[in-house]
Coordinates of C-alpha atoms in Angstrom, one line a residue:
Chain A
M975 CA -76.9 -4.7 35.0
P976 CA -75.7 -5.6 31.4
K977 CA -75.6 -3.7 29.5
L978 CA -77.4 -5.3 26.4
T979 CA -79.3 -4.1 23.5
E980 CA -81.8 -5.4 20.6
I981 CA -82.7 -5.0 17.2
R982 CA -85.5 -5.5 14.9
W983 CA -84.7 -5.2 10.9
H984 CA -87.5 -5.2 8.5
A985 CA -87.1 -5.2 4.8
R986 CA -88.2 -7.1 1.5
A987 CA -85.6 -10.4 0.8
G988 CA -83.5 -9.2 -1.2
Q989 CA -82.7 -5.3 0.3
G990 CA -79.6 -7.2 2.8
A991 CA -81.1 -6.7 5.7
V992 CA -79.5 -10.2 6.5
T993 CA -76.2 -9.0 6.3
A994 CA -76.5 -5.4 7.9
A995 CA -77.7 -7.5 10.8
K996 CA -74.5 -9.4 10.5
V997 CA -72.3 -7.0 9.8
V998 CA -73.6 -4.6 12.6
A999 CA -73.4 -7.6 14.9
E1000 CA -69.3 -8.7 13.5
T1001 CA -68.5 -5.1 14.5
A1002 CA -69.4 -5.4 17.1
L1003 CA -67.5 -8.0 18.0
S1004 CA -63.8 -6.1 17.0
A1005 CA -64.5 -4.4 19.6
D1006 CA -64.7 -7.0 21.9
Q1007 CA -68.7 -6.8 22.8
F1008 CA -71.1 -10.0 22.5
M1009 CA -73.7 -10.4 20.2
Q1010 CA -76.0 -12.3 18.1
A1011 CA -77.4 -11.8 14.9
M1012 CA -80.2 -14.3 13.7
P1013 CA -82.4 -13.9 10.5
E1014 CA -86.4 -15.0 11.0
Y1015 CA -86.8 -18.1 8.6
G1016 CA -89.6 -18.7 5.9
P1017 CA -90.4 -19.1 3.2
E1018 CA -87.7 -17.9 1.1
R1019 CA -88.4 -15.3 -2.2
M1020 CA -87.6 -12.0 -3.6
G1021 CA -88.8 -9.2 -2.1
A1022 CA -90.8 -10.6 1.0
P1023 CA -91.2 -9.9 4.1
I1024 CA -89.0 -10.8 6.1
K1025 CA -88.0 -10.2 9.2
A1026 CA -83.7 -10.6 11.2
F1027 CA -82.0 -9.6 14.9
T1028 CA -78.9 -8.6 16.2
R1029 CA -78.2 -8.5 20.2
I1030 CA -75.6 -7.0 21.3
C1031 CA -73.8 -6.7 25.0
D1032 CA -71.0 -6.3 27.3
E1033 CA -71.4 -10.2 28.5
P1034 CA -72.4 -13.1 27.4
I1035 CA -75.9 -13.8 25.9
E1036 CA -77.8 -16.9 27.0
I1037 CA -80.6 -16.2 25.2
H1038 CA -82.1 -17.6 22.2
N1039 CA -85.7 -16.2 21.4
N1040 CA -86.6 -13.7 19.3
I1041 CA -86.8 -10.0 20.0
E1042 CA -90.1 -8.9 21.1
F1043 CA -89.1 -5.5 23.2
P1044 CA -86.5 -4.0 20.9
D1045 CA -84.2 -0.8 21.6
I1046 CA -83.8 -0.6 17.8
V1047 CA -86.1 -1.3 14.5
V1048 CA -84.8 -1.1 11.1
V1049 CA -87.4 -0.3 8.3
L1050 CA -85.1 -0.8 4.9
D1051 CA -88.5 -1.0 2.6
E1052 CA -91.0 2.0 2.9
S1053 CA -93.9 0.6 1.9
L1054 CA -93.5 -2.5 4.6
L1055 CA -95.4 0.7 7.0
D1056 CA -98.8 -0.7 5.0
I1057 CA -98.7 -4.3 5.5
V1058 CA -96.3 -5.1 8.9
D1059 CA -96.9 -3.0 12.5
V1060 CA -92.7 -2.8 12.4
T1061 CA -93.2 -0.2 15.9
E1062 CA -95.0 -3.7 17.7
G1063 CA -92.9 -4.1 21.2
M1064 CA -90.9 -1.1 20.9
K1065 CA -89.5 0.3 24.4
A1066 CA -91.2 2.9 25.4
D1067 CA -88.0 5.7 24.7
G1068 CA -87.1 2.9 21.3
T1069 CA -85.8 5.0 18.0
L1070 CA -87.2 3.8 14.5
I1071 CA -84.9 4.0 11.8
I1072 CA -87.0 4.1 7.6
N1073 CA -85.3 4.1 4.3
T1074 CA -87.5 6.8 3.0
C1075 CA -87.6 10.7 1.3
S1076 CA -90.4 11.4 3.2
P1077 CA -89.3 14.5 6.2
A1078 CA -89.3 12.7 9.6
A1079 CA -92.0 14.8 11.9
A1080 CA -93.9 14.0 9.9
V1081 CA -93.4 9.6 10.1
K1082 CA -93.7 9.8 13.7
Q1083 CA -97.8 11.9 13.4
A1084 CA -98.3 8.9 10.5
L1085 CA -96.9 5.8 12.7
G1086 CA -98.5 7.7 16.2
V1087 CA -94.9 7.0 18.2
A1088 CA -95.0 7.4 21.2
E1089 CA -93.6 11.5 22.0
A1090 CA -90.4 9.8 23.9
Q1091 CA -89.8 6.9 20.6
R1092 CA -87.2 8.7 18.1
V1093 CA -88.2 8.5 14.3
A1094 CA -85.2 8.7 12.6
C1095 CA -85.4 9.6 8.6
V1096 CA -83.3 8.4 5.8
D1097 CA -83.6 8.3 1.9
A1098 CA -80.9 5.6 2.4
S1099 CA -81.9 3.5 -1.8
G1100 CA -81.2 7.4 -2.9
I1101 CA -78.1 7.3 -0.8
A1102 CA -77.4 4.1 -2.5
L1103 CA -78.9 4.5 -5.9
D1104 CA -76.1 8.0 -6.3
T1105 CA -72.7 7.1 -5.0
I1106 CA -73.5 2.2 -4.8
K1107 CA -75.4 2.6 -8.4
R1108 CA -77.7 0.2 -6.9
D1109 CA -80.7 -0.2 -4.9
I1110 CA -79.1 -1.5 -1.9
P1111 CA -80.4 0.0 0.7
N1112 CA -78.5 -1.5 4.3
T1113 CA -75.2 0.0 4.5
P1114 CA -76.7 3.8 4.7
I1115 CA -79.2 3.2 6.5
V1116 CA -76.8 1.5 9.6
G1117 CA -74.5 4.2 8.2
A1118 CA -77.7 6.8 10.0
M1119 CA -78.6 3.8 12.7
I1120 CA -75.2 4.5 14.4
E1121 CA -75.6 8.5 13.0
V1122 CA -78.2 8.5 16.3
T1123 CA -78.1 5.4 18.7
G1124 CA -74.3 4.9 18.8
V1125 CA -75.2 1.8 19.2
I1126 CA -71.7 0.2 17.7
D1127 CA -68.3 3.0 16.4
M1128 CA -68.5 3.6 12.5
E1129 CA -65.2 4.2 12.4
S1130 CA -64.4 0.0 13.6
F1131 CA -67.7 -1.0 10.8
K1132 CA -66.5 1.2 7.5
G1133 CA -63.1 -0.8 8.7
L1134 CA -65.4 -4.1 8.6
L1135 CA -66.9 -3.7 5.4
A1136 CA -64.4 -2.7 3.5
K1137 CA -62.7 -5.5 4.6
N1138 CA -65.2 -7.9 3.6
L1139 CA -65.9 -5.5 0.2
G1140 CA -62.2 -6.2 -0.8
K1141 CA -62.7 -10.1 -0.8
K1142 CA -65.7 -9.8 -3.0
F1143 CA -64.8 -5.6 -4.8
G1144 CA -62.1 -3.6 -6.0
Q1145 CA -60.8 0.2 -3.7
E1146 CA -64.1 2.0 -6.4
M1147 CA -66.4 -0.1 -4.2
I1148 CA -65.3 0.1 -0.7
D1149 CA -64.6 4.4 -1.5
A1150 CA -68.6 3.8 -3.2
N1151 CA -70.2 2.5 0.2
F1152 CA -67.9 5.1 1.7
A1153 CA -69.4 7.9 1.3
A1154 CA -73.2 5.5 1.6
V1155 CA -72.8 6.1 4.9
D1156 CA -71.2 9.8 5.5
R1157 CA -74.2 10.4 3.2
A1158 CA -76.2 8.8 5.1
A1159 CA -74.8 9.5 8.7
Q1160 CA -75.5 13.7 7.2
E1161 CA -78.9 13.4 5.8
V1162 CA -80.4 11.4 8.7
T1163 CA -83.2 13.7 10.8
V1164 CA -84.7 12.6 13.8
A1165 CA -87.9 13.9 14.9
Chain B
M260 CA -53.6 -21.4 28.8
L261 CA -54.4 -22.3 24.7
Q262 CA -54.4 -18.9 21.8
Q263 CA -57.8 -19.3 20.9
K264 CA -59.6 -18.3 18.1
T265 CA -63.0 -15.4 18.6
V266 CA -65.5 -15.7 15.8
A267 CA -68.7 -15.1 15.3
S268 CA -69.9 -18.0 13.3
T269 CA -73.4 -20.0 12.9
G270 CA -73.9 -23.0 14.5
N271 CA -73.5 -25.2 11.8
S272 CA -70.3 -23.3 10.4
L273 CA -68.8 -24.2 13.4
V274 CA -70.4 -27.6 13.1
A275 CA -68.3 -27.3 9.2
E276 CA -64.7 -26.4 10.9
A277 CA -65.3 -29.4 13.5
M278 CA -65.5 -31.5 10.9
R279 CA -62.7 -30.9 9.0
Q280 CA -60.5 -30.2 11.3
C281 CA -61.6 -34.0 12.7
A282 CA -60.6 -34.6 8.7
P283 CA -62.6 -37.8 8.5
D284 CA -62.1 -39.5 5.8
V285 CA -65.4 -40.2 4.1
M286 CA -68.3 -38.5 4.2
A287 CA -71.7 -39.0 2.2
A288 CA -74.7 -36.8 3.4
Y289 CA -78.2 -35.3 1.6
P290 CA -78.3 -32.4 2.5
I291 CA -81.8 -30.7 4.6
T292 CA -82.9 -27.3 5.4
P293 CA -81.2 -26.7 8.4
Q294 CA -78.1 -29.2 8.2
T295 CA -78.0 -27.8 4.7
T296 CA -75.0 -25.8 5.2
I297 CA -72.9 -27.8 7.3
V298 CA -73.3 -30.3 4.3
E299 CA -72.9 -27.5 2.2
E300 CA -69.1 -25.8 4.0
Y301 CA -68.1 -29.7 4.0
A302 CA -67.8 -30.0 -0.1
K303 CA -66.4 -26.1 -0.8
F304 CA -62.9 -27.6 2.3
V305 CA -62.9 -30.5 0.1
A306 CA -63.7 -28.4 -3.1
D307 CA -61.2 -26.3 -2.0
G308 CA -59.2 -28.8 -0.8
R309 CA -58.4 -27.7 2.7
V310 CA -59.6 -31.3 3.6
H311 CA -58.8 -35.4 2.2
T312 CA -62.3 -36.4 2.5
E313 CA -63.7 -39.0 -0.3
Y314 CA -67.4 -36.8 -0.3
V315 CA -69.5 -39.4 -1.6
T316 CA -73.4 -37.1 -3.3
V317 CA -75.6 -39.4 -2.5
E318 CA -79.4 -39.6 -4.0
S319 CA -80.5 -40.3 -0.5
E320 CA -80.2 -40.3 3.8
H321 CA -80.8 -43.6 3.0
S322 CA -78.0 -43.7 1.0
A323 CA -76.2 -42.0 3.2
M324 CA -76.4 -44.4 6.3
S325 CA -75.4 -46.7 3.8
A326 CA -72.3 -45.3 2.8
C327 CA -70.8 -44.2 6.0
V328 CA -71.3 -47.9 7.4
G329 CA -70.4 -49.2 3.7
A330 CA -66.5 -46.8 4.8
S331 CA -67.2 -46.9 8.8
A332 CA -66.9 -50.7 8.4
A333 CA -64.1 -50.9 5.6
G334 CA -61.7 -48.9 8.9
A335 CA -62.6 -45.7 7.6
R336 CA -62.9 -42.7 10.1
V337 CA -67.1 -41.4 8.7
M338 CA -69.0 -38.8 9.3
T339 CA -72.3 -37.1 8.5
A340 CA -74.9 -34.7 9.1
T341 CA -78.9 -34.9 8.8
C342 CA -81.8 -33.8 10.4
S343 CA -86.0 -35.4 10.5
Q344 CA -87.4 -36.7 7.4
G345 CA -83.9 -37.3 6.5
L346 CA -83.2 -39.1 9.9
A347 CA -86.6 -40.5 9.8
F348 CA -85.4 -42.0 6.1
M349 CA -82.0 -43.2 7.9
W350 CA -84.0 -45.3 10.1
E351 CA -83.0 -48.5 9.8
Q352 CA -79.6 -47.8 8.9
L353 CA -79.0 -45.9 12.4
Y354 CA -79.9 -49.7 14.5
I355 CA -76.9 -51.7 11.4
A356 CA -74.6 -48.4 12.2
A357 CA -74.9 -49.3 16.4
G358 CA -75.0 -52.8 16.0
L359 CA -72.0 -53.3 14.0
R360 CA -70.9 -50.4 16.7
L361 CA -69.0 -48.1 14.0
P362 CA -67.8 -45.1 15.7
I363 CA -69.3 -42.6 12.8
V364 CA -70.0 -39.1 14.0
M365 CA -72.9 -37.2 13.0
A366 CA -74.8 -33.4 13.8
N367 CA -78.5 -33.4 14.1
A368 CA -80.1 -29.8 12.8
N369 CA -82.9 -30.8 15.4
R370 CA -86.2 -30.3 13.8
A371 CA -89.5 -30.7 13.9
L372 CA -91.3 -34.0 11.4
A373 CA -93.3 -33.4 9.6
A374 CA -97.1 -33.6 9.5
P375 CA -98.2 -31.0 9.4
I376 CA -95.7 -29.7 7.4
N377 CA -93.0 -27.4 9.4
I378 CA -88.8 -27.2 8.8
H379 CA -88.3 -25.2 13.0
C380 CA -87.2 -26.4 15.9
D381 CA -88.1 -29.0 17.1
H382 CA -86.3 -32.6 19.1
S383 CA -88.8 -34.7 17.4
D384 CA -86.2 -36.6 15.0
V385 CA -83.9 -37.4 17.7
M386 CA -85.9 -38.0 19.8
G387 CA -87.6 -40.4 17.9
C388 CA -84.0 -42.5 17.3
R389 CA -84.0 -41.8 20.9
D390 CA -83.5 -46.3 21.4
S391 CA -81.4 -46.6 17.7
G392 CA -78.7 -48.2 20.5
W393 CA -77.0 -44.5 19.2
L394 CA -74.9 -42.2 21.6
I395 CA -76.9 -38.2 21.8
L396 CA -75.2 -35.0 22.5
F397 CA -76.7 -32.1 22.5
A398 CA -75.6 -28.2 22.5
E399 CA -77.5 -25.0 23.9
T400 CA -75.0 -22.9 22.0
A401 CA -72.9 -22.9 18.6
Q402 CA -69.2 -22.7 20.6
E403 CA -70.4 -26.2 23.0
A404 CA -72.4 -26.7 19.2
Y405 CA -68.5 -27.4 18.4
D406 CA -66.5 -28.7 20.7
N407 CA -69.6 -32.0 20.9
T408 CA -69.0 -32.2 17.1
I409 CA -64.3 -32.5 18.3
M410 CA -65.4 -34.6 22.1
A411 CA -68.3 -37.6 19.8
T412 CA -64.9 -38.0 17.3
R413 CA -62.7 -39.6 20.2
I414 CA -65.6 -40.9 22.7
A415 CA -67.4 -43.3 19.0
E416 CA -63.8 -44.1 18.5
H417 CA -62.7 -45.3 21.8
P418 CA -62.5 -48.7 22.0
D419 CA -64.8 -48.9 25.7
V420 CA -67.7 -47.5 23.2
L421 CA -67.3 -48.1 19.9
L422 CA -70.7 -47.0 18.5
P423 CA -71.9 -43.9 17.0
V424 CA -72.5 -40.6 18.5
M425 CA -75.6 -38.0 17.6
T426 CA -74.4 -34.8 18.0
C427 CA -77.5 -32.5 17.9
L428 CA -78.3 -28.3 17.7
D429 CA -81.4 -26.3 17.4
G430 CA -82.5 -26.1 13.8
F431 CA -82.3 -22.4 13.0
I432 CA -82.3 -21.6 16.8
T433 CA -78.4 -22.9 16.8
T434 CA -78.0 -23.6 13.2
H435 CA -78.4 -20.4 11.4
S436 CA -77.4 -17.7 14.2
I437 CA -74.3 -15.7 14.0
D438 CA -72.6 -15.9 17.7
R439 CA -69.9 -15.5 19.0
A440 CA -67.1 -18.7 20.2
Q441 CA -63.4 -19.9 19.7
V442 CA -62.1 -22.0 17.0
M443 CA -58.6 -24.1 18.9
D444 CA -57.1 -24.2 15.4
D445 CA -56.5 -27.3 13.4
E446 CA -52.9 -28.6 15.5
T447 CA -54.8 -29.5 18.4
V448 CA -57.9 -30.6 18.0
K449 CA -55.7 -32.9 15.5
G450 CA -53.6 -34.2 18.8
F451 CA -57.0 -34.3 21.2
V452 CA -58.9 -36.6 18.6
G453 CA -56.2 -38.4 17.5
E454 CA -56.0 -40.9 14.3
Y455 CA -58.6 -43.7 14.2
R456 CA -56.8 -47.1 13.4
A457 CA -59.8 -49.2 13.2
T458 CA -60.8 -52.8 14.6
N459 CA -61.9 -55.3 12.4
M460 CA -61.7 -52.8 9.6
L461 CA -63.5 -55.6 6.7
L462 CA -59.7 -54.1 4.2
D463 CA -57.3 -55.3 6.5
T464 CA -57.2 -58.6 4.4
D465 CA -54.8 -60.0 6.1
N466 CA -57.2 -60.7 8.6
P467 CA -60.0 -61.1 7.6
V468 CA -63.6 -60.1 8.9
S469 CA -67.2 -60.1 8.1
H470 CA -69.5 -57.2 9.6
G471 CA -73.5 -58.2 10.2
N472 CA -74.1 -61.5 9.8
F473 CA -77.0 -63.3 10.4
A474 CA -77.7 -64.2 14.2
G475 CA -80.9 -65.9 14.4
L476 CA -82.6 -68.5 16.9
G477 CA -80.0 -69.9 18.2
G478 CA -77.3 -67.4 17.4
T479 CA -75.8 -64.8 19.1
Y480 CA -78.2 -61.9 18.7
F481 CA -79.3 -61.6 22.2
E482 CA -75.8 -61.4 23.4
F483 CA -74.4 -59.2 21.1
K484 CA -77.6 -56.8 22.7
K485 CA -76.3 -56.5 26.1
Q486 CA -73.2 -56.0 24.7
H487 CA -74.1 -53.2 23.4
R488 CA -75.4 -51.6 26.3
Q489 CA -72.7 -52.5 28.3
A490 CA -70.9 -50.2 26.3
M491 CA -73.3 -47.9 26.4
N492 CA -73.9 -48.3 30.0
G493 CA -70.0 -48.1 30.4
A494 CA -69.0 -44.8 27.7
L495 CA -71.2 -43.2 30.3
K496 CA -67.8 -43.5 31.7
V497 CA -65.9 -41.7 29.2
V498 CA -68.0 -39.3 28.3
K499 CA -67.2 -37.6 31.5
E500 CA -64.0 -38.3 30.7
V501 CA -63.2 -37.3 27.8
G502 CA -64.7 -33.9 28.5
A503 CA -63.0 -33.7 31.5
E504 CA -59.6 -33.5 29.0
F505 CA -60.8 -31.1 26.6
A506 CA -62.3 -28.9 29.0
E507 CA -59.3 -29.0 30.6
L508 CA -57.2 -28.1 27.2
S509 CA -60.6 -25.5 26.3
G510 CA -61.0 -24.1 29.1
R511 CA -65.0 -24.2 28.8
P512 CA -66.5 -26.1 31.8
F513 CA -68.3 -29.6 30.7
G514 CA -71.3 -31.7 32.7
V515 CA -73.0 -34.8 30.6
I516 CA -75.7 -32.4 33.1
E517 CA -74.5 -28.1 33.4
G518 CA -76.8 -26.7 36.3
W519 CA -77.2 -23.1 37.4
G520 CA -77.7 -23.1 41.4
M521 CA -78.9 -26.3 42.1
E522 CA -76.8 -26.0 44.9
D523 CA -79.1 -24.1 46.5
A524 CA -82.1 -24.4 44.8
E525 CA -85.6 -25.6 46.0
T526 CA -87.1 -25.5 42.7
A527 CA -85.8 -26.5 38.7
I528 CA -85.8 -26.0 34.7
V529 CA -84.5 -29.9 33.6
C530 CA -83.9 -29.1 29.6
I531 CA -82.2 -29.4 26.8
G532 CA -80.7 -27.5 23.6
S533 CA -80.4 -23.2 23.4
T534 CA -83.6 -22.8 25.7
A535 CA -80.9 -23.6 29.2
G536 CA -79.8 -19.8 28.4
N537 CA -82.9 -18.6 27.8
A538 CA -83.7 -20.7 31.0
R539 CA -81.2 -19.1 33.4
H540 CA -82.2 -16.1 32.0
V541 CA -84.7 -16.5 33.8
A542 CA -83.0 -17.6 36.7
R543 CA -81.1 -15.0 37.3
E544 CA -83.9 -12.8 38.1
L545 CA -85.4 -14.5 40.2
R546 CA -82.3 -15.1 42.3
A547 CA -82.0 -11.2 42.1
K548 CA -85.2 -11.4 43.9
G549 CA -84.5 -14.2 46.4
E550 CA -86.4 -17.3 45.0
K551 CA -84.8 -20.4 44.9
V552 CA -83.9 -21.2 41.6
G553 CA -81.5 -23.4 39.7
V554 CA -81.5 -24.5 36.4
L555 CA -80.7 -28.6 35.1
K556 CA -79.4 -28.6 31.3
V557 CA -79.5 -32.3 29.7
R558 CA -76.0 -32.4 27.7
C559 CA -75.9 -35.6 26.8
F560 CA -78.9 -38.1 26.6
R561 CA -77.6 -41.1 25.8
P562 CA -76.0 -42.8 27.7
F563 CA -79.0 -41.1 30.1
P564 CA -76.7 -39.8 32.9
A565 CA -79.4 -41.0 35.7
A566 CA -78.1 -41.3 38.4
D567 CA -76.5 -38.1 38.0
I568 CA -79.5 -35.9 38.3
A569 CA -81.0 -37.6 40.5
A570 CA -78.6 -36.1 42.5
A571 CA -78.9 -33.1 41.3
L572 CA -82.8 -33.6 42.0
K573 CA -83.8 -35.0 45.0
R574 CA -83.8 -31.9 47.4
L575 CA -85.3 -30.3 45.5
K576 CA -89.2 -29.1 46.7
A577 CA -90.6 -28.8 43.0
V578 CA -89.3 -29.9 39.1
A579 CA -90.1 -29.1 36.3
V580 CA -89.2 -30.9 32.7
L581 CA -89.5 -29.4 29.7
D582 CA -89.8 -31.2 26.0
R583 CA -89.4 -29.8 23.2
S584 CA -90.9 -32.9 21.9
E585 CA -93.9 -35.8 22.6
S586 CA -93.8 -38.6 22.9
F587 CA -97.6 -39.8 22.9
G588 CA -97.3 -41.7 26.8
E589 CA -97.0 -40.2 30.8
G590 CA -94.8 -37.9 29.1
G591 CA -92.7 -36.3 27.1
P592 CA -88.8 -38.2 26.8
L593 CA -87.0 -36.2 28.9
F594 CA -89.8 -36.5 30.9
L595 CA -89.9 -40.0 31.3
E596 CA -86.1 -40.5 31.8
V597 CA -86.4 -38.4 34.6
R598 CA -89.1 -39.4 36.7
S599 CA -87.5 -43.2 36.5
A600 CA -84.1 -41.8 37.9
L601 CA -85.7 -40.3 40.6
Y602 CA -88.2 -42.8 41.3
D603 CA -85.3 -45.7 44.1
L604 CA -84.5 -42.0 46.4
E605 CA -86.1 -43.0 50.5
T606 CA -87.5 -39.7 49.4
R607 CA -90.3 -38.3 46.5
V608 CA -89.4 -35.3 44.8
P609 CA -92.3 -34.0 43.3
L610 CA -92.5 -33.7 38.7
V611 CA -94.2 -31.6 36.4
N612 CA -93.7 -32.1 32.1
Y613 CA -94.5 -29.8 30.0
I614 CA -94.5 -30.1 26.4
Y615 CA -92.5 -26.4 24.4
G616 CA -91.8 -25.5 21.5
L617 CA -93.1 -28.0 18.9
G618 CA -92.4 -26.5 15.2
G619 CA -90.4 -23.8 16.6
A620 CA -92.9 -22.1 19.0
D621 CA -90.3 -18.8 20.6
V622 CA -90.0 -19.8 24.0
R623 CA -90.4 -16.5 25.6
L624 CA -89.4 -15.6 28.1
E625 CA -92.6 -14.5 30.8
L626 CA -93.6 -19.0 29.5
I627 CA -90.7 -19.8 31.6
E628 CA -90.9 -16.9 34.0
R629 CA -95.0 -18.9 34.1
V630 CA -93.0 -22.5 34.3
F631 CA -91.5 -20.9 37.5
S632 CA -94.0 -19.4 39.0
D633 CA -95.8 -22.7 38.9
L634 CA -93.2 -25.0 40.7
S635 CA -93.8 -22.0 43.9
D636 CA -97.2 -23.0 43.7
I637 CA -96.4 -26.5 44.3
A638 CA -93.7 -26.4 46.3
A639 CA -95.6 -24.0 48.9
G640 CA -98.4 -26.8 48.2
N641 CA -100.9 -25.0 46.7
A642 CA -101.1 -26.1 42.9
A643 CA -100.3 -30.4 42.8
P644 CA -98.2 -32.1 40.5
G645 CA -98.9 -34.2 37.7
A646 CA -100.9 -33.4 34.5
L647 CA -98.2 -33.4 31.4
Q648 CA -99.1 -29.3 30.0
Y649 CA -99.2 -28.2 27.4
L650 CA -96.1 -24.5 27.6
G651 CA -97.9 -21.4 25.7
T652 CA -100.6 -23.5 23.6
R653 CA -103.0 -20.6 21.5

């Protein structure tokens, strides 16, 4: 059977979820995997709740529907937990990764997810403010996701990050993003 | 084997890239979601000097197609892109482009027509102009959208065709999703499409011609239309030939219809566009359980490959035709064509028609499973084929 991993991203428009969905897919391609990345389009306005999707597979992906039963759910904005059912359809052994200062055990209990479902928490916004100097939590939260799930290769991800950032910014910005990724990977807690 | 570059790209980016490689002399376009990024990226190619196209920004789609008609009649290679309300606004010019036998290539990012307003995937826009005399190709994936654009250029300009070609890709699903695809180098595409040498061009002042003259009562209108029909019928052979040549070059198979599991299938789904992938995915799972199911994708809708479809379906015990648009007649547009194609067979193939996915309604795998389950009941004689059904409405 082909090994298919499906990721659903929840964010507010402007937080970089669509970019993250894309960069993760591109990283998978660099390892000769098959991939898809797609945003769910609706009215476009900054701050509105949005979803994006990434599929990664070792064989060609033929399906084009929305992801209903994600293996991994990434939440870039904690305030969405009150208004969106982020765990909807999450696989029985799925992993939820949230941008929050709260400890993973407390968040897991509050969400009431099953014991076998993992909840990983990281202060991606805080890390982004410290390193990149802006609240763009997408890069650090991907670092945490890689640490917790191993869905893509960390060095390949950093390589692509450097390449993409290098087109617009200097080495300083690349270093800041690397620091954000490394710190998130170290600081993420899992329950 | 030809070296190709593997990329992560959206369907729209790949269409823009294919158009750049085909290097039209003129593009006249007006942006509309979800087509916008095609013409946006193409405008950037022009601004960056990567292609020597005269890019005409116009105030509407009606003007876009009018400019395309003028430029094509003048003798230029011409391309554009649109969808939905934009395609509807082009309406009368679509007939003029086809009637003047102008080989314009246009991408259409399939989107629903208002009302109610909706920007998502639906085939109502293109199906509405299926009688306009354009060739119509559909893509399942971003890769096919790229490939179809290149093939369309050769097909449209073929001396036996000389008709405009619409290359359709599913709005958002294919236009905006990033997918893995292979692209050829510029020289290979340039060599494949060749240089366009227009015949009967307006700007050839040594051989003056006029286009679109009055052909009223006692004129040649009737004969013009018969020739148009002959060209459309003849185009099927050209589509197959160009497709075979492209397949040889790219290593990617092309068929006017493309079947999966059809050799020994007892039941099958016939569909168009991205849904074919979902259907094949479910069919694979059912095959693993021993069910003889198949999927038939229609990649060329105009000309309609009726004989190919009849040959592919004639032995089946039950067939479902999935339409992503309404016609408000006796079924969706694809259903009407497929049923007509099967009428002259000696055996009657039980058919059922589903209208699905309108306005971008998600084509969940469970819906495809339900269709195969219905087909199994019909094949076993436990259910009757017949009435049109809406698949997955609340």
